Short mmCIF file of C-alpha atoms (C1' of nucleotides) in Angstrom, two decimals:
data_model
loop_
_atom_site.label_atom_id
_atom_site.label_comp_id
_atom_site.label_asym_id
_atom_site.label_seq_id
_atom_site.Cartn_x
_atom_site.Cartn_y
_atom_site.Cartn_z
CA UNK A 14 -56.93 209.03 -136.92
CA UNK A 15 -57.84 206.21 -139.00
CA UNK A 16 -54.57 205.05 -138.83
CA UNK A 17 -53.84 205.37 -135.51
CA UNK A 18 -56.38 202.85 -134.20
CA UNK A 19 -55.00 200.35 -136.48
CA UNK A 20 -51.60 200.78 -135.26
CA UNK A 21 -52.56 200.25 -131.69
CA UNK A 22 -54.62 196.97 -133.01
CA UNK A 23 -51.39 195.72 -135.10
CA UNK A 24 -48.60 196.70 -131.97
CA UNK A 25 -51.15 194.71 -129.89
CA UNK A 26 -51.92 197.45 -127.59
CA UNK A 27 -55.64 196.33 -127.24
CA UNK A 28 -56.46 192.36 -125.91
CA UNK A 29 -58.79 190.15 -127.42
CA UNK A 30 -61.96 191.10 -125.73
CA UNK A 31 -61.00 194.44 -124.47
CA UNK A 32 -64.28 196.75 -124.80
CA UNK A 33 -63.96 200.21 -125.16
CA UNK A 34 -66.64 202.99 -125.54
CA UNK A 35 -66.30 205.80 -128.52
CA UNK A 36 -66.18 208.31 -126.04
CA UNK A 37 -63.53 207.09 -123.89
CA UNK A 38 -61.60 206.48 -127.53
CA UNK A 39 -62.13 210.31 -128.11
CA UNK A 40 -60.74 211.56 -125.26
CA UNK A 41 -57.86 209.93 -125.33
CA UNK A 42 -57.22 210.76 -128.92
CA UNK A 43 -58.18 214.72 -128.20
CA UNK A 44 -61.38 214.50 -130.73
CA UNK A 45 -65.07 213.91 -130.55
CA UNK A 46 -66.66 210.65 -131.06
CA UNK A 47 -67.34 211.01 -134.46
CA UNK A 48 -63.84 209.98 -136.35
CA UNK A 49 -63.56 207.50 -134.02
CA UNK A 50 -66.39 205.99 -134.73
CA UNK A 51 -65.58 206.39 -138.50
CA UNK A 52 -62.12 204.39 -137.95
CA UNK A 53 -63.90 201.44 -135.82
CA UNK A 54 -66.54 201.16 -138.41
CA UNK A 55 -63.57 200.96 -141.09
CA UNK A 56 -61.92 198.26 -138.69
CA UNK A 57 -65.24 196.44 -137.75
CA UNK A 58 -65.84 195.82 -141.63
CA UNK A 59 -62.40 194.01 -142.16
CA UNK A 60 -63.51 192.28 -139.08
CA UNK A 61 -60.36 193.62 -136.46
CA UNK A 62 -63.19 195.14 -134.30
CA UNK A 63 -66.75 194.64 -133.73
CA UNK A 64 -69.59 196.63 -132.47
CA UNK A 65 -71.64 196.01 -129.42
CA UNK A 66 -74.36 197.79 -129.59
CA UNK A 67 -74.88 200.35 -126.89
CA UNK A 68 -71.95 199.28 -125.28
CA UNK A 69 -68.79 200.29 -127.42
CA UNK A 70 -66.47 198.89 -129.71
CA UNK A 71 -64.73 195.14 -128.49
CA UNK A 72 -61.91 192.89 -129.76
CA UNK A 73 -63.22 189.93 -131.10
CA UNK A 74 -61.83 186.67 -129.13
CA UNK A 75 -59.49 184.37 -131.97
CA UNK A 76 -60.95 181.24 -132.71
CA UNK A 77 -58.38 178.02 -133.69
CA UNK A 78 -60.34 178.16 -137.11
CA UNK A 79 -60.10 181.99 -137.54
CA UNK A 80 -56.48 181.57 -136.51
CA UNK A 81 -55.48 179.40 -139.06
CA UNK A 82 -57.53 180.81 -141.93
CA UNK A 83 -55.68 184.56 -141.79
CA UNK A 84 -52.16 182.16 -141.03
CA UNK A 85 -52.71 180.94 -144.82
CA UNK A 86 -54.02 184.49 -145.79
CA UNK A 87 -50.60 185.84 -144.33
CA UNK A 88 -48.51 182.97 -145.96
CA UNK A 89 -50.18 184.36 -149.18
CA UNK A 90 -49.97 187.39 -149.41
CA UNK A 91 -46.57 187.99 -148.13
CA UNK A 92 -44.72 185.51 -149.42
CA UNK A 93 -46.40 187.41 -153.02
CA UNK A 94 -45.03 190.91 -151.41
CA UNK A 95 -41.37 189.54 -150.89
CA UNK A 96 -41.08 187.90 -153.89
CA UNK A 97 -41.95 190.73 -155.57
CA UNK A 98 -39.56 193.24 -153.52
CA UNK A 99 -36.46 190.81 -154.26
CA UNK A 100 -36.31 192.64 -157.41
CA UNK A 101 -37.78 196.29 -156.68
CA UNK A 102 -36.05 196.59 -153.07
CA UNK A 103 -33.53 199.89 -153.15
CA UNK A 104 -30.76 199.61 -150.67
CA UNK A 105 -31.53 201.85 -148.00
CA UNK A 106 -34.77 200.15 -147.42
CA UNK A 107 -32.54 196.83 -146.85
CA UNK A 108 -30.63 198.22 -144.75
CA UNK A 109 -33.07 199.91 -142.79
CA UNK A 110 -34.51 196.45 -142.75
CA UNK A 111 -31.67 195.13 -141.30
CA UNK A 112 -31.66 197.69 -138.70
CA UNK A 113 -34.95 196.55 -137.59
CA UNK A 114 -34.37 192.86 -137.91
CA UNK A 115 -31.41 194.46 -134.50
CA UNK A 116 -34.48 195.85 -132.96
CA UNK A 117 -36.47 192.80 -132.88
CA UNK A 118 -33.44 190.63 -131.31
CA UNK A 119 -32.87 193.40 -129.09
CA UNK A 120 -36.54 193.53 -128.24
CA UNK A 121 -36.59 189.47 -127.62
CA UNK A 122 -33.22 189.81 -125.49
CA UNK A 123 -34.79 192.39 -123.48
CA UNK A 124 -38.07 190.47 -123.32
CA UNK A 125 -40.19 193.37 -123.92
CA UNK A 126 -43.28 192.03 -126.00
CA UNK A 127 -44.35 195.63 -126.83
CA UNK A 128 -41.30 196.56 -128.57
CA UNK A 129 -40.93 193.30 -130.50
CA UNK A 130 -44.30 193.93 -132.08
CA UNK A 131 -43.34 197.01 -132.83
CA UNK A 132 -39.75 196.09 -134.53
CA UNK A 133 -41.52 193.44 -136.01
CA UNK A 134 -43.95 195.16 -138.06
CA UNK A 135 -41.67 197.56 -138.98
CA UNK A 136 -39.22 194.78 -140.17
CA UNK A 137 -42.16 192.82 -142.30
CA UNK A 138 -43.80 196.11 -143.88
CA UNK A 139 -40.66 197.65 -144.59
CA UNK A 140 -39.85 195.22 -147.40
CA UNK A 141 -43.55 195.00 -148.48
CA UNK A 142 -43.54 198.36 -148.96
CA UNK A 143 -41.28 197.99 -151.56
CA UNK A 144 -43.50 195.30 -153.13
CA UNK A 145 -45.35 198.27 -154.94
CA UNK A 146 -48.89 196.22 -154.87
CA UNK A 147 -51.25 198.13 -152.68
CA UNK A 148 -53.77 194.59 -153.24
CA UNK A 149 -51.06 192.67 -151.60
CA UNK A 150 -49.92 195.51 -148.98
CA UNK A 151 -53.48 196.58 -147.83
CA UNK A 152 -54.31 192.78 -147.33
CA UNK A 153 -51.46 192.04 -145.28
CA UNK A 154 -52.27 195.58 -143.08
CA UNK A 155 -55.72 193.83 -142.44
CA UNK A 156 -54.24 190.53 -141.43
CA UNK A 157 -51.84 192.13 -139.15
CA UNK A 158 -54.30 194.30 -137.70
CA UNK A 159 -56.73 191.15 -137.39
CA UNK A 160 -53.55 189.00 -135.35
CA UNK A 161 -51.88 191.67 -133.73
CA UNK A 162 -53.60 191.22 -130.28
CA UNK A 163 -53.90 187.97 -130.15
CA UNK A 164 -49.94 187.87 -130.93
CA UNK A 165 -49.71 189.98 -128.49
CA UNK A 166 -50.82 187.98 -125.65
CA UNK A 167 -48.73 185.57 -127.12
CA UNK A 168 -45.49 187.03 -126.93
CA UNK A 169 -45.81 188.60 -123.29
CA UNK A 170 -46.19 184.76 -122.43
CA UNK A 171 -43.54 183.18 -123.75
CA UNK A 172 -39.65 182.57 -122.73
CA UNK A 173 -37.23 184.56 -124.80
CA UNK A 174 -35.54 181.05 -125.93
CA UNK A 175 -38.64 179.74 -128.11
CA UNK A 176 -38.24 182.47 -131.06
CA UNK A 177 -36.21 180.63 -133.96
CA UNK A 178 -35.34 183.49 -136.36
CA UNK A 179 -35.74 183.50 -140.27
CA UNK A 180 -35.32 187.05 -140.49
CA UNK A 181 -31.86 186.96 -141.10
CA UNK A 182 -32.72 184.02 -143.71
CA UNK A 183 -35.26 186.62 -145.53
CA UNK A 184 -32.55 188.77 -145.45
CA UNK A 185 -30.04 187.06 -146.90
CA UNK A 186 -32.53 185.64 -150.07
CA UNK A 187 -33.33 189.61 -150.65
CA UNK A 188 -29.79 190.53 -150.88
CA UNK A 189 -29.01 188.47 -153.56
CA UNK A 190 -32.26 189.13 -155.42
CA UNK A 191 -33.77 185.46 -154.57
CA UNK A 192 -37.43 185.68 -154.39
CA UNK A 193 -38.06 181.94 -154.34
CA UNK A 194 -35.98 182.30 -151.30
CA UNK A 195 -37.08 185.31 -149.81
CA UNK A 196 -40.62 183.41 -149.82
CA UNK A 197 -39.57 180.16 -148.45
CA UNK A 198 -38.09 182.05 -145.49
CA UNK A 199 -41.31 184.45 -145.00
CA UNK A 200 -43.04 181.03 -145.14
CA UNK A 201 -41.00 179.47 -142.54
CA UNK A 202 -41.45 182.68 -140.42
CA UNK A 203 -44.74 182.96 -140.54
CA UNK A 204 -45.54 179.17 -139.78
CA UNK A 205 -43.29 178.86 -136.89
CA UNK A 206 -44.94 181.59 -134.90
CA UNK A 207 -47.93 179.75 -135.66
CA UNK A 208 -46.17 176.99 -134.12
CA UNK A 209 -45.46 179.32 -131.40
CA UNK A 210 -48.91 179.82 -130.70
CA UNK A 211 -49.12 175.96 -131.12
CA UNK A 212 -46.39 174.67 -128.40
CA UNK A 213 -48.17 177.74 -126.08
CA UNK A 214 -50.97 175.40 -125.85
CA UNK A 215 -53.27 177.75 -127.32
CA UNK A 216 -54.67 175.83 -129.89
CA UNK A 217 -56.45 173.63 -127.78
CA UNK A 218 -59.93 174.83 -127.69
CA UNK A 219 -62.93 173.16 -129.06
CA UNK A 220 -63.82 173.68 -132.33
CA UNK A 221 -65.56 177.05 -132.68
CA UNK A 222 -64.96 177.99 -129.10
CA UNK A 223 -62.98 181.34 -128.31
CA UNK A 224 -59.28 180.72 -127.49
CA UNK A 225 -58.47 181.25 -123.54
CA UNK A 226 -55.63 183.77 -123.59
CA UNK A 227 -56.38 184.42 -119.54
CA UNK A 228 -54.92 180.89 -118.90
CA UNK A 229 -51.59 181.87 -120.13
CA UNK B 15 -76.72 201.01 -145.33
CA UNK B 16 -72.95 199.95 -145.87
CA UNK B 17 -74.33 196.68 -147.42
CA UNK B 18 -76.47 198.95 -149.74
CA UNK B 19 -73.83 201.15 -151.38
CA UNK B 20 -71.27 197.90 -151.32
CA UNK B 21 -74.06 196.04 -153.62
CA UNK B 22 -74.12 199.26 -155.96
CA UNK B 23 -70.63 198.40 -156.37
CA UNK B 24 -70.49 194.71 -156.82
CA UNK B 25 -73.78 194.27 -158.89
CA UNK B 26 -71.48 196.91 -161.08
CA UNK B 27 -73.87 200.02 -160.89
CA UNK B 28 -71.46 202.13 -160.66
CA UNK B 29 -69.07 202.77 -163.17
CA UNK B 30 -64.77 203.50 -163.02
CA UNK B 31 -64.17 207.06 -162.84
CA UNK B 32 -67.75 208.18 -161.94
CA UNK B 33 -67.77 211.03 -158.89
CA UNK B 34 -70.36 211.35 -156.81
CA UNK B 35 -71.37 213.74 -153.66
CA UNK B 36 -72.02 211.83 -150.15
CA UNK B 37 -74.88 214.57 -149.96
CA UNK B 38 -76.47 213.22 -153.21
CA UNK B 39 -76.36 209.94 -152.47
CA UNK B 40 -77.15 210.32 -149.01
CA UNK B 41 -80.35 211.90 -150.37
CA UNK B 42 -80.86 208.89 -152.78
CA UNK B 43 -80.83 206.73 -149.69
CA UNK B 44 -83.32 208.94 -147.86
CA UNK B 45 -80.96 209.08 -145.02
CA UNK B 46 -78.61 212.14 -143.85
CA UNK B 47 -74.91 212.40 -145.10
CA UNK B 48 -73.34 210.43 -141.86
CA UNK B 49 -74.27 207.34 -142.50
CA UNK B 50 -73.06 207.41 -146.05
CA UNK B 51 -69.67 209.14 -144.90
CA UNK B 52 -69.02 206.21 -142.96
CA UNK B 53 -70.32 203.35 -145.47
CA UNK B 54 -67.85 205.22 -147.76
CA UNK B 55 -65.06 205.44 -145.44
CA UNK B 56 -64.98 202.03 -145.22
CA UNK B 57 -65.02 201.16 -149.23
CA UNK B 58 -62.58 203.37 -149.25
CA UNK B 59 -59.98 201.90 -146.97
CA UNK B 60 -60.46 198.65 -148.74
CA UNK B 61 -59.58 200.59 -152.09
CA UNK B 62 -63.33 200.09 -153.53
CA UNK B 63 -63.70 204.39 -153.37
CA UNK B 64 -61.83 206.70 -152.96
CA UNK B 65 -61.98 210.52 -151.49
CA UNK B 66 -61.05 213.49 -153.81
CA UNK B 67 -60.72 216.10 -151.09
CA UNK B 68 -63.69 218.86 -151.99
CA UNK B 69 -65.50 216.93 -154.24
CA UNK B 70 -67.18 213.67 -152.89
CA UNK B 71 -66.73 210.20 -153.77
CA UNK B 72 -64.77 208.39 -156.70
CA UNK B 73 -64.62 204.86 -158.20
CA UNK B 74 -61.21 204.20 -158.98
CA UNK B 75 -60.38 203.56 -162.39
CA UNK B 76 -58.58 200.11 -162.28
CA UNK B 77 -54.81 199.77 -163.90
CA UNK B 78 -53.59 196.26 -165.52
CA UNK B 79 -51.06 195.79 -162.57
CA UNK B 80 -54.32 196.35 -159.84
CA UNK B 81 -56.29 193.74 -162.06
CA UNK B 82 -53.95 191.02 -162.06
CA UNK B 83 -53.16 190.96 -158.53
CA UNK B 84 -57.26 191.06 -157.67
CA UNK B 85 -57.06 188.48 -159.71
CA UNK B 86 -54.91 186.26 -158.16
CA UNK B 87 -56.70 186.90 -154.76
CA UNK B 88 -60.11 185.51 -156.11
CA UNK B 89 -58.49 182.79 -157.32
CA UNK B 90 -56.88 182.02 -154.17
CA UNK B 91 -60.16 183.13 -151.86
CA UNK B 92 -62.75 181.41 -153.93
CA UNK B 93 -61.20 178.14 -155.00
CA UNK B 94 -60.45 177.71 -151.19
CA UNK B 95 -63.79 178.97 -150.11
CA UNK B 96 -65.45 176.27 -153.07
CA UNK B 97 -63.27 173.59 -151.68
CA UNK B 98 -64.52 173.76 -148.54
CA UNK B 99 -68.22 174.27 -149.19
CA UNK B 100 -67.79 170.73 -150.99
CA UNK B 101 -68.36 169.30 -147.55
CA UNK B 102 -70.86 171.79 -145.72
CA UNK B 103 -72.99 172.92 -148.95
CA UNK B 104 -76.86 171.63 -147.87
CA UNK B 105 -78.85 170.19 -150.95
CA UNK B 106 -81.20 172.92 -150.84
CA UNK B 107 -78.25 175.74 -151.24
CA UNK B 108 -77.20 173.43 -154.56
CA UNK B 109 -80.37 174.26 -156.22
CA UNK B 110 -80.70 177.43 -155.04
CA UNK B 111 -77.11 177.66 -157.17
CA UNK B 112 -78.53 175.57 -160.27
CA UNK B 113 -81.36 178.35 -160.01
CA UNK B 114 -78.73 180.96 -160.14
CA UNK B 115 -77.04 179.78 -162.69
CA UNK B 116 -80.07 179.74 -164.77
CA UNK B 117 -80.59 183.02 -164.32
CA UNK B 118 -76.92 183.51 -165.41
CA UNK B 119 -77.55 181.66 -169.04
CA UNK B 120 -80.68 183.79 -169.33
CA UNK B 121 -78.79 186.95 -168.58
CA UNK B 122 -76.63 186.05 -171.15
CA UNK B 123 -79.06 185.15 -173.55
CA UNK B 124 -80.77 188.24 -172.65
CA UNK B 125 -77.58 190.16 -173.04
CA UNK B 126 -78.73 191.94 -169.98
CA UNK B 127 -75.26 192.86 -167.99
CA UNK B 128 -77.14 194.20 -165.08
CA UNK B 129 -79.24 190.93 -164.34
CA UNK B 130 -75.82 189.11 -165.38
CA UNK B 131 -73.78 190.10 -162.62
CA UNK B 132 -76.66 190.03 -160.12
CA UNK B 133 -77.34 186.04 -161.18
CA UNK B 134 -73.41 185.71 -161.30
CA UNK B 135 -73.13 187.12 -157.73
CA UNK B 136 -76.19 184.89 -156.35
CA UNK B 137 -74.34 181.64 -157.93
CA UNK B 138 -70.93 182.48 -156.85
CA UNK B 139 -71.78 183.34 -153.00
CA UNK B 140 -74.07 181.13 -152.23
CA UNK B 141 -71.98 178.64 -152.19
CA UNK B 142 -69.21 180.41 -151.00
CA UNK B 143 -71.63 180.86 -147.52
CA UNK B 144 -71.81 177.59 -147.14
CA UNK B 145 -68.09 177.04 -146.61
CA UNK B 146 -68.20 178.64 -142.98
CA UNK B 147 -64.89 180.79 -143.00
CA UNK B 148 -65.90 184.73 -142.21
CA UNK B 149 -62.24 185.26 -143.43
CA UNK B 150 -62.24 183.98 -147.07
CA UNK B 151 -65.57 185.22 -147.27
CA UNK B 152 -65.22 188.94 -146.55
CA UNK B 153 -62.23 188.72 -148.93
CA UNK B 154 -63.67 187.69 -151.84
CA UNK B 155 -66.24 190.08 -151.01
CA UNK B 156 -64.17 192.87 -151.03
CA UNK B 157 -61.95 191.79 -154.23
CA UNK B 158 -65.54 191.51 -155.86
CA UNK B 159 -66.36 194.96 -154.49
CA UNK B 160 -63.21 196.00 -156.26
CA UNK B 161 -63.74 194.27 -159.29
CA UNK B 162 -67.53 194.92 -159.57
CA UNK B 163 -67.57 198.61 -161.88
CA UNK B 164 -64.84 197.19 -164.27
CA UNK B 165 -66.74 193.78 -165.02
CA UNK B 166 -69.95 195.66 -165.75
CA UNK B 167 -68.80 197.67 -168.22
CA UNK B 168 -66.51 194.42 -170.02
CA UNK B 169 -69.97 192.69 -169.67
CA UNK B 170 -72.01 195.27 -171.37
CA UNK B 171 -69.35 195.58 -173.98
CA UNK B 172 -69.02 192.27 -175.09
CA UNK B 173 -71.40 189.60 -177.21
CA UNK B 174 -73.16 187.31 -175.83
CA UNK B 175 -71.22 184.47 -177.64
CA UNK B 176 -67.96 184.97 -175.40
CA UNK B 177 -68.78 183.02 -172.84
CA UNK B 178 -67.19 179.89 -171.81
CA UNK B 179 -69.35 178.55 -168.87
CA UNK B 180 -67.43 176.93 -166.11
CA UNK B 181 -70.79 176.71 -163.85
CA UNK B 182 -71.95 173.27 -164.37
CA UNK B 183 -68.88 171.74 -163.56
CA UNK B 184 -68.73 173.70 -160.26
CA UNK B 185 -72.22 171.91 -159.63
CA UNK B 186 -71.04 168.90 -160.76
CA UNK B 187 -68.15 168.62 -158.79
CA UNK B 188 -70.05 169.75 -155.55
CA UNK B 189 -72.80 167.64 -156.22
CA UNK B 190 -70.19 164.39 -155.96
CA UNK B 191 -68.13 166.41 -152.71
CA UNK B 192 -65.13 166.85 -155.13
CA UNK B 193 -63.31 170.07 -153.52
CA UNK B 194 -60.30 169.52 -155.95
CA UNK B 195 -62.90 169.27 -158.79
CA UNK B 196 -64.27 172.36 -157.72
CA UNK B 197 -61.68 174.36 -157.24
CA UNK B 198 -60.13 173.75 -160.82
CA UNK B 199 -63.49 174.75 -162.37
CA UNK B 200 -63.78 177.81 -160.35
CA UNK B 201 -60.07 178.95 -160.88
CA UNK B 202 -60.93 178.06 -164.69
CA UNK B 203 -63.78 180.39 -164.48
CA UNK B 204 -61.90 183.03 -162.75
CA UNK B 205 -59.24 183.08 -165.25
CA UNK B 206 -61.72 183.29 -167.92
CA UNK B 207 -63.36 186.10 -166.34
CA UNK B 208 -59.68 187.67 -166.38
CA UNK B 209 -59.37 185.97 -170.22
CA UNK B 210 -62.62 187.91 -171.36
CA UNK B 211 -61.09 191.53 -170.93
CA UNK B 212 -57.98 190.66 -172.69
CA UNK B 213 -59.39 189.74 -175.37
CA UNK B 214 -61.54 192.44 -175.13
CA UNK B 215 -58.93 194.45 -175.66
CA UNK B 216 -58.85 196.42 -172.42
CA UNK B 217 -55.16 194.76 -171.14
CA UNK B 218 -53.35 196.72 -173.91
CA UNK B 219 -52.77 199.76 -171.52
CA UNK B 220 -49.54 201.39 -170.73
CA UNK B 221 -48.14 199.61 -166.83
CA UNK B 222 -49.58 201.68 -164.44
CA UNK B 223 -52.48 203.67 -166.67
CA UNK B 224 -55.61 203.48 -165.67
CA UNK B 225 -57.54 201.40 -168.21
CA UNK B 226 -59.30 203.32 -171.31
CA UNK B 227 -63.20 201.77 -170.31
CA UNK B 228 -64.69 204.33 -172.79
CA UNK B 229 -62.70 202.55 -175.64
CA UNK B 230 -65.58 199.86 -175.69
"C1'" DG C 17 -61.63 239.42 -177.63
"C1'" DC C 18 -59.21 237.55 -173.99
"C1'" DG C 19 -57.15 236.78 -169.60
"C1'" DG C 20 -57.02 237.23 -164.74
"C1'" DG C 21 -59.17 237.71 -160.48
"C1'" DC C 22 -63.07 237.79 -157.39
"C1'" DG C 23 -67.19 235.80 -155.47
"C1'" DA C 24 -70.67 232.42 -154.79
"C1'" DA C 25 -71.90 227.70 -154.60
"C1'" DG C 26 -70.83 223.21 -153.20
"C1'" DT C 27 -67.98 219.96 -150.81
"C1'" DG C 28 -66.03 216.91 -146.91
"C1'" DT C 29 -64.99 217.23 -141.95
"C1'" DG C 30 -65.68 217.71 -137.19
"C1'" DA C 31 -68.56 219.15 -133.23
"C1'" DT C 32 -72.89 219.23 -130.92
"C1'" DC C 33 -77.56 217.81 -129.87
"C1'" DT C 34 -81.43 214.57 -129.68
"C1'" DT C 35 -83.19 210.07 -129.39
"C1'" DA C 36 -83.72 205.24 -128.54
"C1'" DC C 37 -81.87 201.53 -126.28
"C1'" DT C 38 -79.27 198.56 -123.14
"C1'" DT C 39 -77.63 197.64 -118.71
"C1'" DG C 40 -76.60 197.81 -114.10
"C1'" DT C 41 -78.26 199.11 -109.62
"C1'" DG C 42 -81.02 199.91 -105.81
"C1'" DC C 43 -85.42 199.71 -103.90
"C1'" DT C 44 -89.58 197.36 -102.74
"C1'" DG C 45 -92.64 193.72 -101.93
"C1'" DG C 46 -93.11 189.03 -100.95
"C1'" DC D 10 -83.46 187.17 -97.24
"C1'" DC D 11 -84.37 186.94 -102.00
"C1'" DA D 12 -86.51 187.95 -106.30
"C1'" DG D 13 -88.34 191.07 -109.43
"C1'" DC D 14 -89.17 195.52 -111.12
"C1'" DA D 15 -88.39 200.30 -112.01
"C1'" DC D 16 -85.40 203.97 -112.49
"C1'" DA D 17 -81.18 206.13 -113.74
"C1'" DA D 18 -76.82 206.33 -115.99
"C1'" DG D 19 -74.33 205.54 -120.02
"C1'" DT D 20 -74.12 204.24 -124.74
"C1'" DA D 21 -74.25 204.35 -130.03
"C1'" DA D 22 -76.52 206.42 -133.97
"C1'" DG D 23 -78.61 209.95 -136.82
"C1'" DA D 24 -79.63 214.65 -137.86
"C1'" DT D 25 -78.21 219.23 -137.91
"C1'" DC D 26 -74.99 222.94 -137.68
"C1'" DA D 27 -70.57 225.48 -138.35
"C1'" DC D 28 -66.25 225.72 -140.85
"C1'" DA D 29 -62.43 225.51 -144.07
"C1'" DC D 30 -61.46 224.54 -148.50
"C1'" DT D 31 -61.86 223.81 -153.51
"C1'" DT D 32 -63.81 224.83 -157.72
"C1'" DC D 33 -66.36 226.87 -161.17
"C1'" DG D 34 -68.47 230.87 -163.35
"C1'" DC D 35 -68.97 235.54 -164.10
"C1'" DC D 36 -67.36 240.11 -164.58
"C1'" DC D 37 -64.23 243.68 -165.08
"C1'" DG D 38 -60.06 245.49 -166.97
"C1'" DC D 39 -56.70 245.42 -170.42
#
DNA sequence: GCGGGCGAAGTGTGATCTTACTTGTGCTGG
DNA sequence: CCAGCACAAGTAAGATCACACTTCGCCCGC
């Protein structure tokens, strides 16, 4: 339950200030308000939902500020989780990593924003999984959940030709057991769709102000 | 509510390993069991508690491994959050700290662990509200949230001699806007936090054990 | 004396009900 | 025609209830 309304947050299935009331939550999950509103209180304290009171649960809007602050929590904490998978990742999950890493291009040929964030996150937390640091792991989950919809947004507005890939770079590092590598590339990755978000012309608003996604 | 049960934690009033009903503490709180259902459910998802099915609420013992990587997340979270409060911290909220930190020395002097990590808490996040950033904030909340049980029984177990006090040159270096200043001293007082419980003996555990507390 | 099984007590979990509050709307008076 | 107010609808939040499950203790049988 819990970790269903986190996925749809992280697969960016919910916009930045998208309200929502418990009760319309419940239905369409098939329960009564009452884990729901367990879940979005979990989510509201790590600050990937928030509470309006007698009104429902919303999205918060990203702020340029916000935006960068959880872009050097994700540098952090992932480049950590991929250095330390370089040495504790078995095979399969490589591989299976690789397989994803297909999805993604597939997703970005296609130009279907929905299934890139899906192949995405299943690319990224596949190898962090193997990290064995649930510190590390459950941090970048919050991140994730925290960018997903504004990512989201991002992705259904862009051309198919601005994505320059380091997967394959992350890949590679991994293979041959280089963590310095690995995190150089998940660096790289993680700045340029910052950059991304940059070149979109999001990052324009005033200092404090909540980012206009509606004008993309 | 959640702010009430998340201070028992932090200020360390609650030690590794202890169980406890959400019906008992719910009546300790004078409220019904809901409320502290949910203020649990969300320490729990950011590994401060955690659920043993049947039998109520847990504080999970901490493992060598799970300390070092909390570890490395203060220091990243709070020397970032100091170095930007160098800028933004407001005369009155540096002698509020110098206050605080007066309280710390007479804690120690005291040898009383529970006023201790109150004091230590007041210093520390005061000035980490002053750096404006809701996302380094909640983090370092949360890591000290984590962090909290274990410290208060090292605290209680040690003399008061151990000490090497970082604090004044955290003031100092805010006092005269020096974020790079700052940030050493608070990663040096970090570290010595983390330096404390070696020597203390409590590092010696097998990788992956939980930590022997009741050896103290 | 000892071991196994049965029952009672206690637990989290989810549903339901009550309450207080916000908000949007429609009516009324100017 | 417009502004302001009152009412109604919808909401979250807390308490209470019902349920399934675990666990511990006691008792009976061997």
């Amino acid at each position: 339950m819990h970790g269903l309304l986190r996925a749809r947050l992280i697969r960016g299935e919910m916009r930045p200030g998208a309200m929502v009331s418990l009760r319309t939550l419940a239905g369409e999950f098939g329960t009564s308000a009452m884990p729901v509103r367990e879940a979005a209180g979990r989510l509201v304290s790590e600050g990937a939902l928030e509470f309006v009171r007698n009104r429902g649960i919303r999205v918060p809007r990203m702020t340029r500020e916000r935006l960068l602050d959880l872009t050097a929590l994700r540098v952090f904490a992932e480049t950590e989780l991929v250095k330390r998978a370089a040495f504790l990742l078995p095979d399969e999950a490589l591989q299976a990593a690789r397989r994803a890493d297909a999805a993604v291009n597939a997703a970005i040929a296609a130009g279907d924003a929905g299934a890139y964030m899906r192949a995405n996150h299943a690319f990224h937390f596949g190898l962090y999984a193997a990290a064995a640091s649930p510190v590390f792991f459950r941090l970048a989950e919050s991140v994730w959940t925290q960018t997903g919809p504004v990512m989201s947004v991002v992705h259904a507005s862009l051309s198919r030709l601005d994505y320059s890939d380091h997967h394959p770079r992350i890949l590679e590092a991994l293979a041959r057991q280089d963590p310095a590598g690995a995190a150089e590339a998940t660096r790289a990755d993680i700045e340029s769709g910052l950059d991304l978000i940059a070149r979109a012309g999001f990052l324009t608003a005033p200092a404090g102000a909540a980012i206009d996604f509606a004008a993309a």
